Coordinates of C-alpha atoms and ligand atoms in Angstrom, one line a residue:
M180 CA -12.1 19.9 -19.5
D181 CA -15.8 17.8 -19.1
R182 CA -14.3 15.7 -22.2
Y183 CA -11.6 14.4 -20.1
P184 CA -12.6 13.0 -16.9
L185 CA -9.1 11.9 -15.5
I186 CA -7.8 10.9 -12.4
P187 CA -4.9 11.5 -12.0
W188 CA -4.5 14.4 -13.9
P189 CA -1.9 13.7 -16.8
R190 CA 1.5 15.4 -16.5
S191 CA 0.5 17.2 -20.0
L192 CA -2.7 17.2 -22.0
A193 CA -3.6 18.9 -25.4
P194 CA -7.0 18.9 -26.2
R195 CA -8.2 18.5 -29.7
E196 CA -11.1 18.8 -31.6
G197 CA -13.2 15.8 -32.7
S198 CA -13.4 12.3 -31.5
F199 CA -12.3 8.7 -32.5
A200 CA -15.3 6.0 -33.0
L201 CA -14.7 2.4 -31.7
D202 CA -17.6 1.2 -33.9
G203 CA -15.5 -0.8 -36.8
A204 CA -11.9 -0.4 -34.9
T205 CA -9.8 -2.8 -34.9
L206 CA -6.6 -3.1 -32.6
A207 CA -3.2 -3.8 -33.6
V208 CA -0.5 -5.1 -30.9
G209 CA 3.2 -4.4 -31.8
S210 CA 4.9 -7.0 -30.1
A211 CA 4.2 -10.4 -28.6
E212 CA 4.7 -9.0 -24.8
L213 CA 1.5 -6.8 -25.4
R214 CA -0.8 -9.4 -26.7
E215 CA -2.3 -9.6 -23.2
L216 CA -2.8 -6.0 -22.3
G217 CA -4.5 -5.8 -26.0
A218 CA -6.9 -8.1 -25.1
T219 CA -7.5 -6.3 -21.6
L220 CA -8.1 -3.1 -23.5
A221 CA -10.4 -4.8 -25.8
R222 CA -12.4 -6.2 -22.8
H223 CA -12.7 -2.7 -21.4
I224 CA -13.9 -1.5 -24.5
R225 CA -16.7 -4.4 -24.8
E226 CA -17.4 -3.7 -21.1
I227 CA -17.9 0.4 -21.6
S228 CA -19.5 0.1 -24.8
G229 CA -20.6 -3.1 -25.8
I230 CA -18.5 -2.8 -28.9
G231 CA -16.2 -5.6 -29.8
V232 CA -13.0 -4.6 -31.7
G233 CA -10.8 -7.3 -33.4
V234 CA -7.5 -7.5 -32.3
G235 CA -4.5 -8.1 -34.8
G236 CA -1.2 -7.2 -36.7
S237 CA -2.9 -4.1 -37.8
G238 CA -5.5 -2.0 -37.4
S239 CA -6.6 2.0 -36.6
M240 CA -5.6 1.5 -33.2
S241 CA -2.1 0.5 -32.1
L242 CA 0.0 -0.3 -29.0
A243 CA 3.7 -0.6 -29.1
L244 CA 6.8 -0.3 -27.1
D245 CA 8.9 2.5 -27.8
P246 CA 12.1 3.3 -25.6
S247 CA 12.1 6.9 -27.0
V248 CA 9.1 7.8 -24.7
P249 CA 10.7 9.8 -22.5
D250 CA 10.5 9.8 -18.6
G251 CA 10.9 6.5 -17.0
D252 CA 9.6 3.1 -17.1
E253 CA 6.0 4.1 -16.6
A254 CA 5.7 6.7 -19.0
Y255 CA 3.3 6.6 -21.9
I256 CA 2.1 8.9 -24.8
L257 CA -1.3 8.7 -26.0
D258 CA -2.2 9.9 -29.4
V259 CA -6.2 10.1 -30.2
G260 CA -7.2 11.6 -33.7
A261 CA -10.6 11.0 -35.6
D262 CA -9.2 8.3 -37.4
R263 CA -6.5 6.8 -35.2
V264 CA -5.1 5.8 -31.7
E265 CA -1.9 5.3 -30.7
L266 CA -0.4 4.3 -27.4
R267 CA 3.3 4.1 -26.9
G268 CA 5.0 3.2 -23.7
R269 CA 8.6 2.5 -22.9
T270 CA 7.5 -0.6 -21.2
G271 CA 4.6 -2.8 -20.6
R272 CA 4.0 -1.0 -17.6
G273 CA 3.8 2.3 -19.5
V274 CA 1.3 1.3 -22.0
F275 CA -0.8 -0.3 -18.8
Y276 CA -1.2 3.0 -17.6
G277 CA -2.2 4.6 -21.2
I278 CA -4.7 1.7 -21.1
Q279 CA -5.9 2.9 -17.8
T280 CA -6.2 6.6 -19.2
L281 CA -8.1 5.2 -22.2
R282 CA -10.6 3.2 -19.8
Q283 CA -11.7 7.1 -18.2
L284 CA -12.0 8.4 -21.7
I285 CA -13.9 6.1 -23.4
T286 CA -17.6 7.0 -23.6
A287 CA -20.7 4.6 -23.4
D288 CA -21.4 5.3 -26.8
G289 CA -18.3 4.3 -28.2
R290 CA -15.9 7.3 -28.7
I291 CA -12.7 8.5 -27.3
P292 CA -12.0 12.2 -27.2
A293 CA -9.3 13.3 -29.6
V294 CA -6.3 14.5 -27.6
R295 CA -2.6 13.9 -27.2
I296 CA -1.5 12.7 -23.6
D297 CA 2.4 12.7 -22.4
D298 CA 2.2 10.9 -19.3
A299 CA 4.4 10.0 -16.3
P300 CA 4.3 10.0 -12.7
R301 CA 5.6 12.3 -10.2
F302 CA 6.7 9.8 -7.5
R303 CA 7.8 6.5 -8.4
Y304 CA 6.4 5.1 -4.9
R305 CA 2.3 5.7 -5.0
G306 CA 1.1 3.2 -2.2
L307 CA -2.2 2.0 -0.7
H308 CA -1.7 -0.2 2.3
L309 CA -4.2 -2.8 4.1
D310 CA -4.1 -4.5 7.5
V311 CA -5.3 -7.6 7.1
A312 CA -4.2 -8.6 10.9
R313 CA -6.7 -6.5 12.7
H314 CA -9.3 -8.0 10.3
F315 CA -8.8 -11.0 7.8
F316 CA -10.3 -10.2 4.1
P317 CA -10.4 -13.0 1.7
L318 CA -8.6 -13.1 -1.6
D319 CA -10.9 -12.3 -4.2
F320 CA -11.4 -8.9 -2.3
L321 CA -7.5 -8.3 -2.2
K322 CA -8.1 -8.7 -6.3
R323 CA -10.6 -6.1 -6.3
Y324 CA -8.7 -3.9 -4.1
I325 CA -5.7 -4.1 -6.2
D326 CA -8.0 -3.4 -9.4
A327 CA -9.0 -0.6 -8.0
M328 CA -5.7 0.8 -7.2
S329 CA -4.3 0.0 -10.5
A330 CA -7.2 1.8 -12.3
F331 CA -5.9 5.0 -10.8
K332 CA -2.2 4.3 -11.4
L333 CA -1.3 3.4 -7.9
N334 CA 1.9 1.2 -7.9
T335 CA 2.4 -0.5 -4.4
F336 CA 0.1 -2.8 -2.2
H337 CA 1.7 -2.7 1.4
W338 CA 0.6 -6.0 2.7
H339 CA 0.3 -5.6 6.5
L340 CA 0.6 -9.4 7.3
T341 CA 1.2 -9.6 11.0
D342 CA 0.2 -7.8 13.8
D343 CA -0.9 -8.5 17.7
Q344 CA -4.5 -9.9 16.8
G345 CA -3.2 -12.1 13.9
W346 CA -0.6 -13.5 12.0
R347 CA -1.7 -14.2 8.5
L348 CA 1.0 -15.7 6.2
E349 CA 2.2 -19.6 6.0
I350 CA 5.5 -20.0 6.7
R351 CA 6.4 -23.8 6.5
K352 CA 9.3 -23.7 8.9
Y353 CA 7.0 -22.6 11.4
P354 CA 3.6 -23.9 11.5
R355 CA 2.1 -22.6 14.7
L356 CA 2.2 -19.2 13.6
T357 CA -1.1 -20.1 11.1
E358 CA -2.2 -22.7 13.2
V359 CA -2.3 -20.7 16.7
G360 CA -1.3 -17.1 15.5
A361 CA -4.2 -17.0 12.9
W362 CA -6.6 -17.1 15.1
R363 CA -8.1 -15.1 18.0
T364 CA -10.8 -16.4 20.4
E365 CA -13.0 -13.2 20.1
T366 CA -13.0 -9.4 19.1
I367 CA -14.1 -6.4 21.1
I368 CA -17.1 -4.7 20.6
G369 CA -17.0 -1.1 20.1
H370 CA -14.3 1.6 20.7
A371 CA -11.3 0.2 22.7
R372 CA -10.9 3.4 24.4
T373 CA -14.5 3.2 26.1
G374 CA -15.5 2.4 29.5
A375 CA -16.7 -1.4 30.5
K376 CA -15.1 -3.9 27.4
R377 CA -17.4 -6.5 26.0
Y378 CA -16.2 -8.9 23.8
D379 CA -18.4 -10.9 20.8
G380 CA -17.5 -14.2 21.8
T381 CA -16.8 -15.6 18.2
P382 CA -13.6 -16.6 17.3
H383 CA -11.9 -14.7 14.1
G384 CA -9.1 -15.6 11.9
G385 CA -7.5 -16.8 8.7
F386 CA -4.4 -17.2 6.5
Y387 CA -3.2 -17.1 3.4
T388 CA -1.2 -20.0 2.0
Q389 CA 2.1 -19.3 0.5
E390 CA 0.2 -20.0 -3.0
D391 CA -2.4 -17.6 -2.2
A392 CA 0.3 -15.2 -1.6
R393 CA 1.9 -16.0 -4.9
E394 CA -1.3 -15.8 -6.4
I395 CA -1.8 -12.3 -5.1
V396 CA 1.9 -11.1 -6.3
A397 CA 1.2 -12.5 -9.6
Y398 CA -2.4 -10.7 -10.1
A399 CA -0.6 -7.5 -9.0
R400 CA 2.3 -8.0 -11.3
A401 CA -0.1 -8.3 -14.0
R402 CA -1.6 -4.6 -13.2
A403 CA 1.7 -3.1 -12.8
V404 CA 1.4 -3.1 -9.0
T405 CA 4.3 -4.5 -6.6
V406 CA 3.2 -6.2 -3.5
L407 CA 5.5 -5.1 -0.3
P408 CA 5.1 -7.5 2.3
E409 CA 5.1 -6.4 6.4
I410 CA 6.2 -8.4 8.7
E411 CA 6.2 -6.7 12.1
M412 CA 9.1 -6.8 14.6
P413 CA 10.0 -6.5 17.5
G414 CA 6.5 -5.5 18.6
H415 CA 3.0 -5.8 17.0
A416 CA 3.9 -9.3 17.4
A417 CA 1.6 -11.4 20.3
A418 CA 0.2 -13.4 17.7
A419 CA 4.0 -14.7 16.9
L420 CA 4.7 -14.8 20.8
A421 CA 1.2 -17.2 21.2
A422 CA 2.6 -19.4 18.7
Y423 CA 6.3 -19.2 20.3
P424 CA 6.7 -18.1 23.5
E425 CA 10.4 -18.7 23.4
L426 CA 10.7 -15.7 21.3
A427 CA 9.8 -13.5 24.2
C428 CA 11.8 -12.2 27.1
T429 CA 9.1 -13.6 29.7
T430 CA 7.5 -16.6 29.9
G431 CA 3.9 -15.4 29.0
P432 CA 1.5 -17.1 28.5
F433 CA 0.3 -15.1 25.5
E434 CA -2.6 -15.0 23.5
V435 CA -3.5 -13.6 20.3
R436 CA -5.0 -10.0 20.9
T437 CA -8.9 -9.7 21.1
T438 CA -8.3 -6.0 21.6
W439 CA -6.8 -3.2 20.0
G440 CA -3.8 -0.8 21.0
I441 CA 0.0 -1.3 21.7
S442 CA 1.2 -5.0 23.7
E443 CA 3.9 -4.6 26.2
D444 CA 5.1 -8.1 25.3
V445 CA 7.4 -8.0 22.3
M446 CA 10.1 -10.1 20.9
C447 CA 13.3 -10.2 22.8
P448 CA 16.8 -9.7 21.2
S449 CA 17.8 -13.2 21.5
E450 CA 19.8 -15.5 19.1
A451 CA 16.6 -17.6 19.0
T452 CA 14.8 -14.4 18.0
F453 CA 17.2 -13.5 15.5
S454 CA 17.5 -17.1 13.9
F455 CA 13.3 -17.5 13.8
L456 CA 13.3 -14.1 11.9
E457 CA 16.0 -14.8 9.4
D458 CA 14.2 -17.9 8.9
V459 CA 10.5 -16.2 8.5
L460 CA 12.3 -13.4 6.1
R461 CA 13.9 -16.2 3.7
E462 CA 10.5 -17.3 3.1
V463 CA 8.8 -13.9 2.6
M464 CA 11.7 -13.4 0.2
G465 CA 10.9 -16.7 -1.8
I466 CA 7.3 -15.3 -2.3
F467 CA 8.0 -11.4 -2.8
P468 CA 10.3 -10.8 -5.6
G469 CA 10.0 -6.8 -4.7
E470 CA 13.0 -4.8 -3.8
H471 CA 11.5 -3.6 -0.3
I472 CA 10.9 -5.7 2.5
H473 CA 8.8 -3.8 5.5
I474 CA 10.1 -5.0 9.2
G475 CA 7.6 -2.7 10.8
G476 CA 9.4 -1.5 13.9
D477 CA 6.8 0.9 15.3
E478 CA 5.5 1.2 18.8
V479 CA 8.1 -0.9 20.5
P480 CA 7.3 -0.4 24.5
K481 CA 10.3 -0.9 26.5
A482 CA 9.2 -2.3 29.7
R483 CA 10.2 -5.9 28.7
W484 CA 13.7 -5.2 27.5
K485 CA 14.5 -3.1 30.7
A486 CA 13.7 -6.2 32.8
S487 CA 15.1 -8.7 30.6
A488 CA 18.9 -10.2 31.7
V489 CA 19.2 -11.1 28.3
A490 CA 18.4 -7.7 26.6
Q491 CA 20.7 -5.7 29.2
E492 CA 23.4 -8.3 28.5
V493 CA 23.2 -7.2 24.6
I494 CA 23.1 -3.4 25.6
R495 CA 26.0 -4.0 27.6
R496 CA 27.9 -6.4 25.1
E497 CA 27.0 -3.9 22.1
G498 CA 28.0 -1.1 24.1
L499 CA 24.5 0.2 22.8
G500 CA 23.7 2.8 26.0
D501 CA 19.8 2.1 26.5
E502 CA 16.9 0.2 24.8
D503 CA 16.6 3.0 22.2
G504 CA 20.4 1.7 21.4
L505 CA 18.9 -1.9 21.2
Q506 CA 16.0 -1.2 19.2
S507 CA 18.4 0.3 16.6
W508 CA 20.8 -2.3 16.7
F509 CA 18.1 -5.0 16.2
V510 CA 16.6 -3.2 13.0
R511 CA 20.7 -2.6 11.5
R512 CA 21.1 -6.8 12.3
I513 CA 17.9 -7.2 10.3
E514 CA 18.9 -4.7 7.7
R515 CA 22.2 -6.3 7.4
F516 CA 20.4 -9.4 6.7
L517 CA 18.3 -8.6 4.1
R518 CA 20.7 -6.2 2.1
A519 CA 23.3 -9.5 2.0
N520 CA 20.3 -11.2 0.5
G521 CA 19.9 -8.1 -2.3
R522 CA 17.1 -6.6 -0.5
Q523 CA 16.1 -3.1 1.0
L524 CA 14.7 -2.5 4.3
I525 CA 11.8 -0.2 5.2
G526 CA 10.3 0.4 8.6
W527 CA 8.0 2.7 10.1
D528 CA 9.6 6.2 11.6
E529 CA 10.2 4.4 15.1
I530 CA 13.5 3.1 13.5
L531 CA 15.1 6.7 13.4
E532 CA 15.4 6.2 17.2
G533 CA 18.8 5.5 18.6
G534 CA 20.1 5.9 14.7
L535 CA 19.0 5.0 11.6
A536 CA 20.3 1.7 10.2
P537 CA 22.2 2.3 6.8
N538 CA 20.1 2.1 3.5
A539 CA 16.8 2.0 5.1
T540 CA 13.9 3.8 4.0
V541 CA 11.6 5.1 6.3
M542 CA 7.7 5.5 6.4
S543 CA 6.6 8.7 8.0
W544 CA 3.6 8.3 10.0
R545 CA 3.6 10.2 13.1
G546 CA 3.5 13.3 11.0
I547 CA 6.3 14.6 8.6
A548 CA 9.3 14.9 11.2
G549 CA 10.4 11.3 10.8
G550 CA 10.4 12.0 6.7
I551 CA 12.0 15.0 7.1
A552 CA 15.1 13.8 9.4
A553 CA 15.4 10.6 7.0
A554 CA 15.7 12.7 4.2
R555 CA 18.2 15.1 5.7
E556 CA 20.2 12.1 6.1
R557 CA 19.8 11.3 2.7
H558 CA 17.5 8.0 3.2
D559 CA 14.9 7.1 0.9
V560 CA 11.1 8.5 2.6
V561 CA 7.7 7.1 1.7
M562 CA 5.2 9.8 3.4
C563 CA 2.1 8.8 5.1
P564 CA 1.3 11.2 8.0
Q565 CA -1.7 10.0 9.9
E566 CA -3.3 13.7 9.8
D567 CA -3.5 13.2 5.9
L568 CA -3.2 10.0 4.9
Y569 CA -4.7 7.5 7.3
F570 CA -8.0 6.4 5.9
D571 CA -8.7 4.6 9.2
H572 CA -9.8 8.4 10.3
Y573 CA -13.2 9.7 10.0
Q574 CA -13.7 11.4 6.7
A575 CA -16.8 13.6 7.8
D576 CA -18.6 14.3 10.9
P577 CA -18.1 11.4 13.3
Q578 CA -22.0 11.6 14.5
A579 CA -23.0 10.7 11.3
E580 CA -20.7 8.1 10.2
P581 CA -19.7 4.7 11.4
L582 CA -17.6 3.7 14.1
A583 CA -14.0 4.6 13.6
I584 CA -10.4 4.8 15.2
G585 CA -10.8 9.1 15.6
G586 CA -9.6 11.7 14.0
L587 CA -11.0 13.6 10.8
T588 CA -9.6 13.6 7.7
T589 CA -11.7 15.0 4.8
L590 CA -11.3 14.2 1.1
E591 CA -10.2 17.9 1.0
D592 CA -7.5 17.2 3.9
T593 CA -6.3 14.4 1.5
Y594 CA -6.0 16.2 -1.8
G595 CA -4.3 19.2 0.0
Y596 CA -1.6 17.2 1.1
E597 CA 1.5 18.0 -0.7
P598 CA 4.4 14.7 -0.2
V599 CA 7.1 17.2 -0.3
P600 CA 7.8 18.7 3.1
P601 CA 8.8 22.5 3.0
G602 CA 12.7 23.3 3.9
L603 CA 14.1 20.5 2.2
T604 CA 16.9 21.1 -0.2
S605 CA 16.2 19.9 -3.8
A606 CA 18.8 17.2 -3.2
E607 CA 16.9 16.0 0.4
A608 CA 13.6 16.3 -1.7
E609 CA 14.9 13.8 -4.1
H610 CA 14.6 11.2 -1.3
V611 CA 10.6 11.6 -1.0
I612 CA 10.1 8.9 -3.4
G613 CA 6.3 8.8 -2.7
A614 CA 3.3 8.8 -0.4
Q615 CA 0.9 6.2 0.8
G616 CA -2.3 5.9 2.3
C617 CA -2.6 3.4 5.2
V618 CA -5.9 1.4 5.8
W619 CA -5.7 0.0 9.6
T620 CA -8.8 -2.3 9.8
E621 CA -9.6 -2.2 13.8
Y622 CA -13.1 -0.7 13.1
M623 CA -13.3 -2.2 9.6
P624 CA -14.6 -6.0 9.9
T625 CA -15.8 -6.6 6.4
P626 CA -14.4 -5.7 2.7
D627 CA -17.7 -3.4 2.3
H628 CA -16.3 -1.2 5.2
V629 CA -12.9 -1.2 3.9
E630 CA -13.6 0.0 0.5
F631 CA -16.2 3.3 2.2
M632 CA -13.0 4.2 4.1
A633 CA -10.4 4.1 1.3
Y634 CA -12.6 5.5 -1.1
P635 CA -12.8 8.3 -2.3
R636 CA -9.8 9.2 -0.6
A637 CA -7.6 6.9 -2.4
L638 CA -8.4 9.0 -5.8
A639 CA -7.3 12.3 -4.1
L640 CA -3.8 10.2 -2.9
A641 CA -3.8 9.0 -6.7
E642 CA -3.7 12.2 -8.1
L643 CA -1.1 14.0 -5.6
V644 CA 1.6 10.9 -6.1
W645 CA 1.1 11.2 -9.9
S646 CA 0.0 14.3 -11.2
P647 CA 2.3 17.5 -11.4
R648 CA 2.4 19.5 -8.4
E649 CA 1.1 22.6 -10.1
A650 CA -1.7 20.5 -11.9
R651 CA -3.6 19.8 -8.6
D652 CA -6.5 22.1 -8.4
S653 CA -9.4 20.9 -6.0
D654 CA -12.2 22.3 -7.8
S655 CA -11.2 20.4 -10.9
F656 CA -10.7 17.5 -9.2
R657 CA -14.3 17.7 -7.7
A658 CA -15.7 18.0 -11.2
R659 CA -13.4 14.9 -12.6
L660 CA -14.8 12.5 -9.2
R661 CA -18.2 11.9 -10.7
P662 CA -17.2 9.6 -13.5
S663 CA -14.0 8.0 -11.6
L664 CA -16.9 7.1 -9.2
A665 CA -18.5 5.4 -12.0
L666 CA -15.8 3.2 -12.8
L667 CA -15.3 2.7 -9.0
D668 CA -19.1 1.0 -9.5
R669 CA -17.8 -0.7 -12.2
L670 CA -15.2 -2.3 -10.7
G671 CA -17.7 -3.1 -7.7
V672 CA -16.0 -0.8 -5.3
R673 CA -18.4 0.5 -2.2
Y674 CA -17.0 3.8 -2.0
R675 CA -18.4 6.4 0.4
P676 CA -20.5 8.3 -1.3
A677 CA -19.6 11.9 -2.1
Ligands
TNX509 C1 -0.9 3.0 14.8 S1 0.9 3.4 12.1 C2 0.0 2.0 14.4 C3 -1.2 0.9 14.2 C4 -2.6 1.2 14.4 C5 -2.8 2.7 13.5 C6 -4.4 3.2 14.0 C7 1.5 2.3 12.9 C8 2.7 2.0 12.6 N1 1.2 2.0 13.7 O1 -0.6 -0.4 14.6 O2 -3.3 0.4 13.5 O3 -2.0 3.5 14.8 O4 -4.5 4.2 13.4

């Protein structure tokens, strides 16, 4: 299989003798819709082999849309013989993925090994997350992040835009969210859990204008990636409270946090909070066309609600019983709002507590129990258990690695993860729509550091969400890793060397 160094491994691959020579080849593009993809393929060929192929109406290579390609919008069929290359996709996304496959097959001396590949993903949600709240990252880095994701057929960029330590998206109706909420005075040095706390004395911050965010959405869309925006509520909201203290149950003062962990201060379930959130979400929906909107929902301490007359009155009025019931009511109310606007709510597994909102999709991060419970209730689930898919954990012996939050999740651990938990019926398993790697950046102040943590583990993730379960083989994966790392080198990604 050395001739086909593909990650993720395709659904079906039939080797053939011989190879196609790119020298003198021409590329035919079957429809106007594919013209840009044709130009992209020609550019990849030039980058890898130095060979220029002409793009036109006929040729020894062809790209085409073909509604008969089986198994969904992301499927493609790639036929390579000694004298021709044919790539057909049911949609442009299928063709895009076929091009990613070609990109991994083309050799530096300008050949493509002959082969027939019939490919389609196992899961429809194939995600990689990035926390830009704990540290802010520039647009050109986000583009490289999306480039690398898409080269390995990941299709959802979960953009964690708000948290206690920073609010990173311009909201026109509430300018203080970024005037105040996007900046913290300084940042803790070293691990937040150890001894005496020291701070760096340096302000940190930044935010994305709506135009920036639209640019990222368009950039991602051209690479078959959907952007999933996350606006955290009612917890992880200290930056929003610093900007608009009236959203809290107490008078504060609040500050954009300078250390990590969980804040006791959360949004109060008042009418003022709901109209704020609906305004914010309206602007968010205007920027992000994807079906899902992530509303966070994790780690909501209940002390402020216990002591708040406003919160207690809602519990009494609505007959919610306790603060868990109130959290569930809070999420249900937001879910209704999103649904009325044609969107679907997604939240961390804490949104199960006190009862799940109808139609909510759950991201299972505290292990797999939340995912199992949600799938049994026939709710869609994205699996991202921290033990296997948190790329902020150490990936090797902590003694020899840069400071990380903790844990140990090796490349093998990630590769060995199976997204469909045991014990689900096949109807329940249908609700596991995919999996995601999470990159929380408390301990990753720079783009280089993010890439060091995300790769190569994201390559293991890419295979487990795309390839058939029975095709997964860790020796084979290891053998295919080196050429994929070379591709990351070409993309300028500073992965952790194997
Ligand atoms: C828990 S995962 C959090 C994040 C932290 C992360 C660190 C989740 C939904 N909440 O706020 O950054 O742990 O691993």
